[in-house]
Coordinates of C-alpha atoms and ligand atoms in Angstrom, one line a residue:
X1 CA -60.5 -5.4 -20.6
X2 CA -57.3 -7.4 -20.6
X3 CA -54.7 -6.5 -19.4
X4 CA -56.3 -4.2 -16.8
X5 CA -52.9 -2.8 -15.7
X6 CA -50.2 -2.0 -18.1
X7 CA -46.9 -1.5 -16.1
X8 CA -45.0 -1.1 -19.4
X9 CA -46.5 2.4 -19.8
X10 CA -43.9 3.6 -17.4
X11 CA -41.1 2.0 -19.4
X12 CA -41.9 3.1 -22.9
X13 CA -39.5 5.9 -23.5
X14 CA -36.2 7.1 -22.2
X15 CA -37.9 10.3 -20.8
X16 CA -40.6 8.4 -19.0
X17 CA -38.1 5.9 -17.6
X18 CA -36.2 8.8 -16.2
X19 CA -39.3 10.3 -14.6
X20 CA -40.1 6.9 -13.1
X21 CA -36.6 6.3 -11.9
X22 CA -36.5 5.5 -8.1
X23 CA -32.9 5.4 -7.3
X24 CA -30.1 7.5 -8.7
X25 CA -26.3 7.7 -8.2
X26 CA -24.8 11.1 -7.6
X27 CA -21.0 11.7 -7.3
X28 CA -21.6 12.7 -3.7
X29 CA -22.6 9.1 -3.0
X30 CA -19.1 7.9 -4.0
X31 CA -16.0 7.8 -1.9
X32 CA -12.8 7.0 -3.7
X33 CA -10.3 4.6 -2.1
X34 CA -6.7 5.6 -3.0
X35 CA -3.4 3.8 -2.5
X36 CA -0.3 5.9 -1.6
X37 CA 3.3 4.8 -1.9
X38 CA 6.7 6.2 -0.8
X39 CA 8.9 8.2 -3.1
X40 CA 8.5 10.3 -6.3
X41 CA 8.3 7.4 -8.7
X42 CA 5.7 6.8 -11.3
X43 CA 2.4 5.1 -10.4
X44 CA 2.7 1.4 -9.7
X45 CA -0.3 -0.5 -11.2
X46 CA -2.0 -3.1 -9.1
X47 CA -2.1 -6.2 -11.4
X48 CA -5.4 -7.6 -10.3
X49 CA -7.1 -4.2 -10.3
X50 CA -7.0 -2.7 -13.9
X51 CA -7.0 1.1 -13.8
X52 CA -5.9 1.3 -10.1
X53 CA -2.3 2.3 -9.2
X54 CA -0.3 3.1 -6.1
X55 CA 0.5 6.8 -6.2
X56 CA 3.3 9.0 -4.9
X57 CA 2.2 11.7 -2.5
X58 CA 2.4 14.4 -5.2
X59 CA 0.4 12.3 -7.7
X60 CA -2.1 11.6 -5.0
X61 CA -2.6 15.2 -4.2
X62 CA -3.2 15.9 -7.9
X63 CA -5.6 13.0 -8.2
X64 CA -7.5 14.2 -5.1
X65 CA -8.0 17.7 -6.6
X66 CA -9.3 16.2 -9.9
X67 CA -11.7 14.0 -8.0
X68 CA -13.0 17.0 -6.1
X69 CA -13.6 18.8 -9.4
X70 CA -15.7 15.8 -10.6
X71 CA -18.0 16.3 -7.6
X72 CA -16.6 13.5 -5.4
X73 CA -16.6 14.6 -1.8
X74 CA -14.6 11.9 0.0
X75 CA -11.5 9.9 -0.3
X76 CA -10.2 6.9 1.7
X77 CA -6.4 6.6 2.0
X78 CA -4.5 3.4 2.2
X79 CA -0.7 3.4 2.6
X80 CA 1.7 0.9 1.1
X81 CA 4.3 0.6 3.9
X82 CA 7.8 -0.3 2.9
X83 CA 8.6 -3.8 4.2
X84 CA 11.6 -2.6 6.2
X85 CA 9.2 -0.5 8.4
X86 CA 7.0 -3.5 9.2
X87 CA 7.3 -5.4 12.5
X88 CA 5.1 -7.6 14.6
X89 CA 3.9 -4.6 16.7
X90 CA 3.1 -2.5 13.6
X91 CA 4.9 0.4 15.4
X92 CA 5.1 2.5 12.2
X93 CA 1.3 3.1 12.8
X94 CA 2.3 5.4 15.7
X95 CA 4.8 7.5 13.7
X96 CA 3.4 11.0 13.4
X97 CA 5.4 11.4 10.2
X98 CA 4.2 8.2 8.6
X99 CA 3.4 7.9 4.9
X100 CA -0.4 8.2 5.3
X101 CA -0.3 11.3 7.5
X102 CA 2.1 13.1 5.1
X103 CA -0.4 12.2 2.4
X104 CA -3.2 13.7 4.4
X105 CA -1.4 17.0 4.7
X106 CA -0.6 17.1 1.0
X107 CA -4.2 16.4 0.0
X108 CA -5.4 19.0 2.5
X109 CA -3.3 21.6 0.6
X110 CA -4.3 20.5 -2.9
X111 CA -8.0 19.9 -2.2
X112 CA -8.9 21.7 1.1
X113 CA -12.6 20.8 0.9
X114 CA -12.3 17.1 0.3
X115 CA -13.4 14.9 3.2
X116 CA -10.6 12.6 4.2
X117 CA -11.2 9.1 5.7
X118 CA -8.2 7.1 7.0
X119 CA -8.1 3.4 7.9
X120 CA -7.5 2.6 11.5
X121 CA -6.0 -0.9 11.7
X122 CA -2.5 -2.3 11.9
X123 CA -2.4 -4.6 8.9
X124 CA -0.5 -2.2 6.6
X125 CA 2.2 -2.0 9.4
X126 CA 2.5 -5.5 10.8
X127 CA 5.0 -8.1 9.4
X128 CA 2.4 -10.8 9.9
X129 CA -0.4 -8.9 8.1
X130 CA -2.9 -9.1 10.9
X131 CA -5.0 -6.1 11.9
X132 CA -3.6 -6.1 15.4
X133 CA -0.8 -7.3 17.7
X134 CA -0.6 -11.0 18.5
X135 CA -1.1 -12.7 21.9
X136 CA 2.2 -13.9 23.5
X137 CA 1.7 -17.4 22.1
X138 CA 1.3 -15.8 18.7
X139 CA -1.9 -17.8 18.0
X140 CA -4.5 -15.0 18.1
X141 CA -4.8 -11.2 17.8
X142 CA -4.8 -9.6 21.3
X143 CA -8.0 -7.5 21.4
X144 CA -7.3 -5.1 24.2
X145 CA -3.7 -4.5 23.5
X146 CA -4.7 -3.7 19.9
X147 CA -7.5 -1.4 20.9
X148 CA -5.1 0.7 23.0
X149 CA -2.8 1.1 20.0
X150 CA -5.7 2.0 17.7
X151 CA -6.9 4.7 20.0
X152 CA -3.5 6.3 20.0
X153 CA -3.3 6.0 16.2
X154 CA -6.7 7.6 15.8
X155 CA -5.6 10.6 17.9
X156 CA -2.6 11.1 15.6
X157 CA -4.8 11.0 12.6
X158 CA -7.3 13.4 14.2
X159 CA -4.4 15.8 15.0
X160 CA -3.2 15.5 11.4
X161 CA -6.6 16.8 10.2
X162 CA -8.3 13.7 9.1
X163 CA -12.1 14.2 9.0
X164 CA -13.2 10.7 9.8
X165 CA -11.1 7.9 11.2
X166 CA -12.3 4.5 9.9
X167 CA -11.5 1.6 12.2
X168 CA -11.4 -1.5 10.0
X169 CA -9.9 -3.9 12.5
X170 CA -13.1 -5.5 14.0
X171 CA -11.7 -5.6 17.5
X172 CA -14.3 -5.4 20.3
X173 CA -14.7 -2.1 22.0
X174 CA -12.6 -0.1 19.6
X175 CA -15.1 2.5 18.7
X176 CA -15.7 3.5 22.3
X177 CA -12.0 3.6 23.0
X178 CA -11.3 5.7 19.9
X179 CA -14.2 8.1 20.7
X180 CA -13.0 8.5 24.3
X181 CA -9.4 9.1 23.2
X182 CA -10.4 11.6 20.5
X183 CA -12.5 13.6 23.0
X184 CA -9.8 13.6 25.6
X185 CA -7.5 15.1 23.0
X186 CA -10.0 17.8 22.2
X187 CA -10.8 16.2 18.8
X188 CA -14.5 16.4 19.1
X189 CA -14.8 17.3 15.4
X190 CA -13.0 14.2 14.3
X191 CA -15.7 11.6 13.2
X192 CA -15.7 7.8 13.2
X193 CA -16.8 5.8 10.2
X194 CA -16.9 2.3 11.7
X195 CA -16.3 -0.7 9.5
X196 CA -19.1 -2.3 11.5
X197 CA -20.1 -5.3 9.5
X198 CA -16.9 -6.5 8.0
X199 CA -16.9 -10.0 6.9
X200 CA -14.0 -12.5 6.6
X201 CA -14.2 -12.4 2.8
X202 CA -12.3 -13.9 -0.1
X203 CA -13.0 -10.7 -2.0
X204 CA -10.2 -8.7 -0.3
X205 CA -7.5 -10.6 -2.2
X206 CA -6.5 -7.9 -4.7
X207 CA -6.4 -5.2 -2.0
X208 CA -3.9 -7.3 0.0
X209 CA -1.7 -7.5 -3.1
X210 CA -2.0 -3.7 -3.5
X211 CA -0.9 -2.8 0.1
X212 CA 1.4 -5.9 0.5
X213 CA -0.4 -7.3 3.5
X214 CA -0.8 -10.7 2.0
X215 CA 2.8 -11.1 1.0
X216 CA 3.9 -10.0 4.4
X217 CA 2.1 -12.9 5.9
X218 CA 3.6 -15.2 3.4
X219 CA 0.2 -16.4 2.2
X220 CA -2.7 -15.1 0.2
X221 CA -5.0 -17.0 2.6
X222 CA -4.4 -14.8 5.6
X223 CA -7.0 -16.0 8.1
X224 CA -8.9 -13.2 9.9
X225 CA -11.8 -15.3 11.1
X226 CA -11.2 -14.7 14.8
X227 CA -12.1 -11.0 14.3
X228 CA -13.9 -10.5 11.0
X229 CA -17.5 -11.7 10.7
X230 CA -18.6 -15.1 9.5
X231 CA -20.3 -14.7 6.1
X232 CA -23.1 -17.0 7.3
X233 CA -24.2 -14.7 10.2
X234 CA -26.6 -11.9 9.5
X235 CA -27.9 -11.5 13.0
X236 CA -24.5 -11.3 14.5
X237 CA -23.5 -8.7 11.9
X238 CA -26.4 -6.4 12.8
X239 CA -25.9 -6.8 16.5
X240 CA -22.2 -5.9 16.1
X241 CA -23.0 -2.9 13.9
X242 CA -25.5 -1.6 16.5
X243 CA -22.8 -1.9 19.2
X244 CA -20.6 0.5 17.1
X245 CA -23.5 3.0 17.0
X246 CA -23.9 2.8 20.8
X247 CA -20.2 3.2 21.2
X248 CA -20.3 6.5 19.3
X249 CA -19.8 5.8 15.6
X250 CA -21.0 8.6 13.3
X251 CA -21.6 6.3 10.3
X252 CA -21.6 2.5 9.9
X253 CA -20.1 0.4 7.1
X254 CA -20.9 -2.9 5.5
X255 CA -18.1 -4.6 3.7
X256 CA -18.0 -6.2 1.1
X257 CA -21.0 -4.6 -0.5
X258 CA -22.4 -6.6 -3.5
X259 CA -22.5 -10.0 -1.9
X260 CA -24.0 -8.5 1.4
X261 CA -26.9 -6.4 0.1
X262 CA -29.2 -8.2 2.6
X263 CA -27.0 -6.8 5.4
X264 CA -27.1 -3.3 4.0
X265 CA -30.9 -3.5 3.8
X266 CA -31.3 -4.9 7.3
X267 CA -29.0 -2.3 8.8
X268 CA -30.9 0.4 6.9
X269 CA -34.0 -0.7 9.0
X270 CA -32.0 -0.9 12.2
X271 CA -30.2 2.5 12.3
X272 CA -30.8 6.1 11.4
X273 CA -27.1 6.8 10.9
X274 CA -25.6 7.1 7.4
X275 CA -24.6 3.7 6.0
X276 CA -21.5 3.2 3.9
X277 CA -20.9 0.1 1.8
X278 CA -17.5 -0.9 0.5
X279 CA -17.4 -2.4 -3.0
X280 CA -14.1 -4.1 -2.4
X281 CA -11.2 -5.0 -4.6
X282 CA -12.5 -8.4 -5.5
X283 CA -15.8 -7.1 -6.6
X284 CA -14.0 -4.6 -8.9
X285 CA -11.6 -7.3 -10.2
X286 CA -14.5 -9.7 -11.0
X287 CA -16.2 -7.2 -13.3
X288 CA -13.0 -6.3 -15.0
X289 CA -12.0 -9.9 -15.5
X290 CA -15.4 -11.0 -16.9
X291 CA -15.4 -7.9 -19.3
X292 CA -11.9 -8.8 -20.5
X293 CA -13.0 -12.3 -21.4
X294 CA -15.9 -10.7 -23.3
X295 CA -18.4 -12.3 -20.9
X296 CA -20.0 -9.2 -19.5
X297 CA -20.6 -5.7 -20.8
X298 CA -18.2 -3.7 -18.7
X299 CA -20.1 -0.4 -18.4
X300 CA -23.5 -1.9 -17.8
X301 CA -22.2 -4.4 -15.2
X302 CA -20.3 -1.6 -13.4
X303 CA -23.3 0.7 -13.3
X304 CA -25.7 -2.0 -12.2
X305 CA -23.4 -3.2 -9.4
X306 CA -23.3 0.4 -8.0
X307 CA -27.0 1.1 -8.4
X308 CA -27.8 -2.2 -6.6
X309 CA -25.7 -1.1 -3.6
X310 CA -27.5 2.2 -3.5
X311 CA -30.9 0.6 -3.9
X312 CA -30.2 -1.7 -0.9
X313 CA -29.9 1.5 1.2
X314 CA -26.3 2.6 1.2
X315 CA -25.8 6.4 1.4
X316 CA -22.1 6.2 0.6
X317 CA -20.3 3.7 -1.6
X318 CA -16.6 3.3 -1.4
X319 CA -15.7 2.1 -4.9
X320 CA -12.6 1.9 -7.1
X321 CA -15.0 3.0 -9.9
X322 CA -15.6 6.4 -8.2
X323 CA -13.6 8.5 -10.7
X324 CA -15.0 7.1 -13.9
X325 CA -18.5 6.9 -12.5
X326 CA -18.5 10.5 -11.4
X327 CA -17.2 11.4 -14.9
X328 CA -19.9 9.5 -16.6
X329 CA -22.7 11.0 -14.3
X330 CA -21.4 14.5 -15.3
X331 CA -21.7 13.7 -18.9
X332 CA -25.1 12.0 -18.7
X333 CA -26.5 15.1 -16.8
X334 CA -25.7 17.2 -19.9
X335 CA -27.4 14.6 -22.2
X336 CA -30.5 15.9 -24.2
X337 CA -33.6 13.9 -24.6
Ligands
PBG1 C1 -7.7 -3.9 6.3 C2 -8.5 -3.6 5.2 C3 -8.8 -4.5 4.1 C4 -9.6 -3.8 3.2 C5 -9.8 -2.4 3.7 N1 -9.1 -2.3 4.9 C6 -8.4 -5.9 3.9 C7 -8.4 -6.9 5.0 O1 -9.2 -6.8 5.9 O2 -7.6 -7.8 4.8 C8 -10.1 -4.4 1.9 C9 -10.5 -3.5 0.9 C10 -10.7 -4.1 -0.5 O3 -10.6 -5.3 -0.6 O4 -10.9 -3.3 -1.4 N2 -7.9 -3.3 7.5

């Protein structure tokens, strides 16, 4: 009578494994982050992110339409602000004709049904690279002054037709301030995807290269620990995320994703809102780097990294793999057994 149970019965063929499969990735789980740059020039590759480039507005619009055709429903836009437009106040963030808002309009034309998320934070616009304006002594980010600017920025984005503004700054009280400002401007349909549990992580390095926020600060070690979460603090992360829910967020984000799956899982138990997880630039770079060295199988490592995030409980995954993953899912759906 040994063994009494044979779990391997459920793993014995491709077809049975598919029947027994508990968690699947669908293109509608994926949100593609995209970088947009000024001018009509060709795409500018990001050195530490193979396959990722900064795109002109017209290339971006074309890319957005192609992503929509692949079944991707959402994109998250990040502008590369020309250095001469940066200052300590990040005032370009309040220019209604700024790069990212022109990009939003172009995408809306090329791919009307695509859901657009834009980042609400000052780091692409400040000369020091921080997510807000500094206190008079220059030693910290001024919370309340920053929140007031972010609320105005969110209204501009809502007026430009963004579907969800995504505050990624980690200032206190910003979701409430943004919701209040949007409603006062009759932008009740504009949603908020709050970067709720955003950790002070080393894994943002390649992104800061891509948007030029690290260079602007003159260092790759830009210290955001007075506002982003301590990687050692899960309780604080959940408490902060639930504050965003109370303040009116429509969806909550955990970032980075892969190293913080415990946070995704705990937040899944704590809220009924959709949860987004951001597989950040460094997670993407890691897989590419190891694959280039021949140390990991690229496709399998990529797929497993995304499945794990989904398994932990994320509804939406922001990932630089979105396009190729959606393509592959389409192909595998047509596969015969
Ligand atoms: C900044 C912002 C960052 C990312 C998204 N929005 C970087 C940072 O906080 O310095 C990182 C995304 C990535 O690494 O892919 N508000």
